[in-house]
XYZ file of C-alpha atoms in Angstrom:
442
model
C -7.541 7.408 9.548
C -6.217 10.951 9.663
C -2.542 11.448 8.838
C -1.486 12.247 12.408
C -3.138 9.005 13.573
C -1.416 6.940 10.872
C 1.922 8.608 11.629
C 1.577 7.754 15.307
C 0.571 4.158 14.523
C 3.479 3.651 12.118
C 6.055 5.070 14.532
C 4.798 2.876 17.354
C 4.843 -0.229 15.151
C 8.416 0.414 14.017
C 9.591 0.935 17.585
C 7.820 -2.106 19.027
C 8.190 -4.604 16.178
C 11.106 -3.633 13.904
C 13.722 -1.611 15.779
C 16.512 -3.551 17.535
C 15.955 -3.844 21.273
C 18.377 -2.482 23.858
C 19.626 -6.028 24.399
C 20.238 -6.362 20.632
C 22.160 -3.092 20.559
C 24.253 -4.030 23.583
C 25.037 -7.447 22.106
C 26.304 -6.032 18.801
C 28.165 -3.175 20.490
C 30.008 -5.634 22.734
C 31.049 -7.741 19.750
C 32.251 -4.705 17.803
C 34.162 -3.462 20.846
C 35.852 -6.874 21.157
C 37.209 -6.477 17.606
C 38.387 -2.947 18.397
C 40.248 -4.186 21.458
C 42.213 -6.674 19.385
C 42.712 -4.701 16.176
C 42.603 -1.093 17.393
C 39.776 1.443 17.159
C 41.542 3.334 14.364
C 41.731 0.211 12.224
C 38.068 -0.898 12.267
C 34.900 0.504 10.754
C 31.393 -0.854 11.096
C 29.594 -0.759 7.776
C 26.069 -1.599 6.727
C 22.714 -0.566 8.165
C 23.648 -0.964 11.839
C 25.962 2.086 12.085
C 23.446 4.047 9.987
C 20.729 3.231 12.575
C 18.504 1.729 9.882
C 18.894 -1.936 10.833
C 15.836 -3.971 11.776
C 15.445 -6.976 14.023
C 16.483 -9.676 14.161
C 20.141 -8.696 13.841
C 21.991 -11.528 12.127
C 25.391 -10.186 11.148
C 27.842 -7.338 10.988
C 30.436 -6.341 8.402
C 33.625 -4.741 9.682
C 36.244 -3.164 7.449
C 39.803 -3.783 8.635
C 42.097 -1.023 7.376
C 45.404 -2.609 6.354
C 47.105 0.327 4.652
C 47.017 2.743 1.737
C 45.872 1.824 -1.770
C 48.790 3.513 -3.536
C 51.266 1.578 -1.445
C 49.704 -1.917 -1.371
C 46.880 -2.443 -3.919
C 46.540 -6.001 -2.648
C 46.309 -8.022 0.562
C 49.750 -8.944 1.929
C 50.434 -12.663 1.728
C 49.344 -14.647 4.793
C 47.778 -11.518 6.373
C 44.348 -13.055 6.890
C 45.564 -16.481 7.967
C 47.948 -14.854 10.478
C 45.121 -12.611 11.656
C 42.809 -15.598 12.128
C 45.512 -17.337 14.129
C 45.852 -14.249 16.297
C 42.106 -14.214 16.949
C 42.178 -17.848 18.017
C 44.958 -17.089 20.487
C 44.099 -13.611 21.816
C 40.441 -12.814 21.108
C 38.262 -12.208 24.185
C 34.794 -13.428 23.326
C 32.215 -11.119 24.995
C 29.430 -13.695 24.521
C 28.770 -17.140 25.942
C 28.589 -18.594 22.427
C 31.361 -20.591 20.799
C 33.120 -19.200 17.720
C 34.135 -20.788 14.433
C 36.579 -18.891 12.236
C 36.795 -19.384 8.481
C 39.451 -17.724 6.322
C 38.655 -16.858 2.716
C 41.017 -15.173 0.281
C 39.558 -11.707 0.948
C 37.704 -11.970 4.253
C 37.446 -13.781 7.566
C 34.117 -15.069 8.793
C 33.397 -15.334 12.530
C 30.316 -17.349 13.477
C 28.918 -17.212 16.994
C 27.358 -20.617 17.517
C 24.853 -22.056 19.955
C 25.541 -25.719 19.376
C 24.998 -26.220 15.644
C 22.923 -23.044 15.273
C 24.436 -19.774 14.058
C 23.331 -16.961 16.380
C 25.345 -14.100 14.880
C 28.199 -13.604 12.445
C 30.866 -11.064 11.635
C 32.701 -10.765 8.341
C 36.030 -8.984 8.664
C 36.935 -7.521 5.277
C 40.307 -5.873 4.558
C 40.299 -2.391 3.068
C 42.772 0.152 1.748
C 42.497 3.923 2.236
C 41.854 5.692 -1.070
C 40.960 9.381 -0.749
C 38.690 11.850 1.087
C 34.972 12.470 0.493
C 33.205 15.860 0.684
C 32.967 15.488 4.473
C 36.735 15.086 4.798
C 36.332 11.390 5.673
C 38.364 8.516 4.251
C 37.075 6.461 1.339
C 38.402 2.985 0.615
C 39.137 0.240 -1.833
C 37.455 -2.998 -0.757
C 37.160 -6.467 -2.305
C 34.173 -6.837 -4.617
C 32.678 -9.496 -2.330
C 31.372 -6.647 -0.184
C 28.583 -6.198 -2.747
C 27.203 -9.617 -1.937
C 25.113 -10.525 1.059
C 27.040 -12.292 3.791
C 26.747 -16.053 3.872
C 25.452 -17.974 0.879
C 25.870 -15.163 -1.666
C 29.505 -14.554 -0.769
C 30.329 -18.253 -0.748
C 28.774 -18.581 -4.209
C 30.862 -15.626 -5.380
C 34.064 -17.213 -4.059
C 33.117 -20.453 -5.791
C 32.605 -18.702 -9.148
C 35.995 -17.006 -8.825
C 37.627 -20.329 -8.022
C 35.981 -22.147 -10.931
C 36.993 -19.440 -13.414
C 40.504 -19.096 -11.949
C 39.991 -15.328 -11.907
C 40.963 -12.581 -9.482
C 38.674 -10.761 -7.067
C 38.343 -7.135 -8.094
C 38.810 -4.210 -5.755
C 36.141 -1.508 -5.886
C 35.864 1.973 -4.427
C 33.671 2.338 -1.362
C 32.535 5.229 0.820
C 30.885 3.721 3.920
C 31.721 6.745 6.072
C 29.931 8.971 3.572
C 26.736 6.923 3.694
C 26.911 6.871 7.504
C 27.412 10.647 7.618
C 24.435 11.345 5.314
C 22.194 9.043 7.343
C 23.404 10.588 10.604
C 22.612 14.109 9.405
C 19.154 13.112 8.223
C 18.463 11.294 11.507
C 19.459 14.385 13.469
C 17.010 16.502 11.459
C 14.122 14.049 11.385
C 13.887 10.705 13.204
C 11.138 9.656 10.784
C 13.918 9.027 8.261
C 15.199 5.889 9.955
C 11.661 4.845 10.941
C 10.579 5.064 7.293
C 13.545 2.959 6.209
C 12.857 0.350 8.876
C 9.177 0.077 7.949
C 9.914 -0.502 4.271
C 12.726 -2.935 5.061
C 10.280 -4.826 7.264
C 7.859 -4.995 4.318
C 10.679 -6.239 2.097
C 11.536 -9.033 4.539
C 7.908 -10.141 4.797
C 7.676 -10.275 0.994
C 10.915 -12.271 0.818
C 9.547 -14.776 3.321
C 6.475 -15.312 1.137
C 8.359 -15.557 -2.131
C 12.111 -16.077 -2.525
C 11.958 -14.427 -5.970
C 11.324 -11.069 -4.310
C 14.709 -9.470 -4.924
C 14.717 -5.777 -4.170
C 17.741 -4.952 -1.992
C 17.635 -3.279 1.422
C 20.433 -0.819 0.631
C 18.596 0.216 -2.530
C 15.432 0.817 -0.468
C 17.382 2.927 1.999
C 18.971 5.086 -0.682
C 15.624 5.743 -2.408
C 14.198 6.944 0.914
C 17.381 8.929 1.560
C 16.835 10.825 -1.695
C 13.264 11.665 -0.662
C 14.450 13.059 2.684
C 17.291 15.000 1.073
C 14.653 16.619 -1.125
C 12.392 17.318 1.863
C 13.954 16.786 5.300
C 10.684 17.623 7.125
C 8.585 14.892 5.486
C 6.669 12.682 7.925
C 6.703 8.888 8.001
C 3.389 8.295 6.210
C 4.216 10.708 3.397
C 7.679 9.192 3.088
C 6.337 5.643 2.853
C 3.573 6.678 0.443
C 6.013 8.515 -1.846
C 8.404 5.559 -1.769
C 5.769 3.024 -2.799
C 4.064 5.175 -5.436
C 7.426 5.878 -7.107
C 8.913 2.404 -6.785
C 7.510 0.971 -10.025
C 9.349 3.671 -11.955
C 12.434 3.487 -9.741
C 13.040 -0.184 -10.583
C 12.813 0.241 -14.346
C 16.469 1.137 -14.712
C 19.497 1.804 -12.447
C 19.824 5.487 -11.579
C 21.482 5.928 -8.169
C 25.197 6.528 -8.592
C 27.627 5.059 -6.084
C 29.070 7.740 -3.799
C 32.607 6.411 -4.260
C 32.484 5.799 -8.015
C 30.154 7.755 -10.284
C 30.665 5.232 -13.080
C 28.800 2.611 -11.036
C 25.238 2.418 -9.731
C 24.215 0.956 -6.390
C 21.040 -0.371 -8.062
C 22.754 -1.915 -11.087
C 21.425 -5.322 -9.978
C 18.089 -4.250 -11.508
C 19.535 -5.105 -14.915
C 19.698 -8.745 -13.836
C 16.079 -9.045 -12.663
C 13.688 -11.028 -14.832
C 10.287 -9.775 -15.933
C 8.728 -12.143 -13.403
C 10.802 -10.658 -10.583
C 9.945 -7.093 -11.603
C 6.247 -7.976 -11.770
C 6.470 -9.518 -8.311
C 7.781 -6.245 -6.855
C 4.983 -4.346 -8.617
C 2.373 -6.724 -7.220
C 3.759 -6.285 -3.705
C 3.591 -2.504 -4.138
C -0.042 -2.700 -5.229
C -0.938 -4.926 -2.300
C 0.471 -2.709 0.436
C -0.891 0.474 -1.143
C -4.342 -1.132 -1.330
C -3.929 -1.987 2.366
C -3.079 1.657 3.104
C -6.178 2.796 1.181
C -8.289 0.662 3.515
C -6.494 1.328 6.804
C -8.648 2.179 9.813
C -8.443 2.194 13.591
C -9.021 -1.580 13.669
C -6.233 -2.399 11.205
C -3.337 -4.431 12.567
C -0.059 -3.126 11.218
C 1.324 -6.670 11.172
C -1.356 -7.549 8.605
C -0.733 -4.378 6.600
C 3.032 -4.789 6.313
C 2.487 -8.472 5.515
C -0.165 -7.759 2.875
C 1.551 -9.926 0.274
C 0.983 -9.592 -3.461
C -1.938 -8.378 -5.567
C -2.270 -9.083 -9.275
C -4.584 -6.780 -11.180
C -7.007 -8.600 -13.438
C -6.549 -6.138 -16.263
C -4.867 -2.816 -16.914
C -8.274 -1.147 -16.573
C -8.244 -1.734 -12.804
C -7.103 1.481 -11.150
C -6.624 2.853 -7.647
C -6.333 6.327 -6.182
C -2.642 5.787 -5.470
C -2.123 5.445 -9.240
C -2.938 9.170 -9.305
C -0.705 9.841 -6.265
C -3.763 10.477 -4.110
C -3.385 9.178 -0.536
C -6.439 8.018 1.390
C -6.638 9.747 4.786
C -10.213 9.346 5.951
C -11.656 11.860 8.429
C -14.452 10.007 10.217
C -16.044 13.277 11.337
C -17.236 13.946 7.793
C -20.566 12.740 6.459
C -20.268 11.306 2.961
C -22.857 8.897 1.592
C -23.608 7.584 -1.861
C -26.326 5.334 -3.240
C -27.421 3.719 -6.451
C -30.905 4.148 -7.839
C -32.527 1.568 -10.065
C -34.141 2.925 -13.187
C -36.698 0.344 -14.248
C -39.259 0.673 -16.949
C -42.493 -1.270 -16.404
C -44.908 -0.412 -19.174
C -45.141 3.365 -19.048
C -44.037 3.644 -15.417
C -40.519 4.559 -14.329
C -39.445 4.415 -10.710
C -36.250 4.789 -8.664
C -35.349 2.414 -5.860
C -32.398 2.669 -3.450
C -29.844 -0.115 -3.896
C -28.708 0.158 -0.284
C -32.276 -0.382 0.908
C -32.561 -3.470 -1.278
C -29.219 -4.912 -0.056
C -27.715 -4.114 -3.458
C -29.772 -6.713 -5.305
C -30.870 -5.878 -8.820
C -31.880 -7.939 -11.822
C -30.358 -7.920 -15.281
C -31.528 -5.718 -18.139
C -31.709 -2.751 -15.824
C -29.906 0.532 -15.191
C -28.403 2.167 -12.096
C -27.728 5.844 -11.501
C -25.105 6.417 -8.782
C -25.274 9.646 -6.806
C -23.849 11.390 -3.748
C -26.786 11.725 -1.360
C -25.129 13.293 1.686
C -21.895 15.313 1.782
C -20.487 17.882 4.218
C -16.826 17.511 3.206
C -16.616 20.661 1.028
C -14.352 18.599 -1.216
C -12.799 19.881 -4.430
C -13.747 16.834 -6.461
C -15.557 13.513 -6.310
C -14.212 10.485 -8.123
C -16.045 7.268 -8.954
C -14.815 3.732 -9.427
C -16.898 0.885 -10.830
C -15.518 -2.596 -10.251
C -17.306 -5.586 -11.726
C -17.064 -9.146 -10.442
C -13.505 -10.480 -10.936
C -14.996 -13.357 -12.945
C -16.933 -10.972 -15.146
C -16.333 -10.697 -18.863
C -15.540 -7.025 -18.248
C -14.139 -6.564 -14.711
C -13.476 -2.840 -15.378
C -12.142 -0.896 -12.352
C -11.581 2.516 -13.960
C -11.701 5.734 -11.907
C -13.483 8.778 -13.357
C -14.211 12.316 -12.188
C -17.650 13.562 -11.126
C -19.654 10.529 -12.305
C -19.293 6.880 -13.237
C -17.913 6.074 -16.674
C -21.349 4.962 -17.899
C -24.116 7.158 -16.575
C -26.376 5.394 -15.863
C -24.664 2.017 -15.527
C -26.319 -1.061 -17.012
C -26.688 -4.384 -15.185
C -25.455 -6.605 -17.967
C -23.222 -8.931 -15.966
C -24.296 -11.330 -13.249
C -22.167 -11.300 -10.103
C -21.012 -9.177 -7.185
C -19.914 -5.681 -8.188
C -19.449 -2.330 -6.462
C -19.327 1.386 -7.114
C -17.092 3.445 -4.846
C -16.970 7.194 -4.525
C -14.145 9.350 -3.154
C -14.264 12.877 -1.780
C -10.969 14.527 -2.723
C -9.686 17.756 -1.196
C -6.186 19.164 -1.779
C -5.367 15.927 -3.648
C -6.194 13.801 -0.569
C -9.124 11.417 -0.270
C -10.769 12.557 2.971
C -13.959 10.466 2.747
C -15.339 7.585 0.735
C -18.380 5.368 0.483
C -19.352 2.258 -1.438
C -22.473 0.775 -2.961
C -22.441 -2.999 -3.346
C -24.277 -4.355 -6.364
C -25.477 -7.942 -6.719
C -26.830 -8.624 -10.186
C -29.093 -11.645 -10.535
C -31.213 -12.981 -13.358
């Protein structure tokens, strides 16, 4: 598919399958407004992906910072503040939903669960915060309890449990939610593909997590990597953004490198240091799988299948793809580009060439094949060849070479199903490709 077609398809998919619906938005807005009515609009701040317009459906929860004072004056939560606040909610809160509410007080937060019977429909964590200083936009930054780093629900409960077992104190950390919201807002105003790109990749992340719980890249990390790409080029379109994100991700997860806006001694991606080799490899395999899916996208491709492409493990390091060379595949169907393989067989003193495509790719062993471009109106800058042997072969290969196959001609030493693929590359974009299937028999 051409880039404009892929861009259109991606935008439509994000809107129809990933973006919160109007009912979702109204539901969350009503809940947030109900907290404002009780606590005061000047005392509450939505944080997380929802106020940055990068949240995806389904919406499960919302974090709200409750400003209780100034850091220099308090540096801690006043005694009984949260328990008194919870009591006030039970007495005065006007629930804008038809769901029942359960309220749980922790030492540094209050959890509100909107319940349909025994099922949690939505949740809000109210987290106290203390005003610290101003960011470059003139907006307040805060000190917040360290629990804010952990995902609401199980992760935060586990954190509380660890603190309790070790009889230690919860640390306060610097936070700049207004700064992150402001950056996202400015990028969204310049280019709506920013939030669409973030949503698409977050959707991919969630699909991967559903398939394997050891898939541990974080949504906020994803968003900040894409933010950096748009800060570098605010006019980038959704396909280019997604392609750049995925082709860089293997390097981006090698070590933490994105400094926290509020504290330049910390990194928002410092969790990478805790990932095991298995977990890193799993992310890399997911990257390969979706990029392979993008290389093969066409007008019949269902985006649900592409974003849910899963994991791909390369047989050996020799197996390469165009995206390894940062070459996107954007096929223009109007071009004519055909390749074929020709059998070079010696029978006594006679040598003859036979088209592999005309023989359904079947060739016997102890033979040779010369692969050639037979029809080409692309005016490309370069042709590249890939030879991939049967995955069960002693030498599966998969290398990509310029102008001709690595062995020219190729020998038919290994029995199995192989292929040779050729790419027409112009301006570092694959605009056409063709394949010759090879079936080697005795």
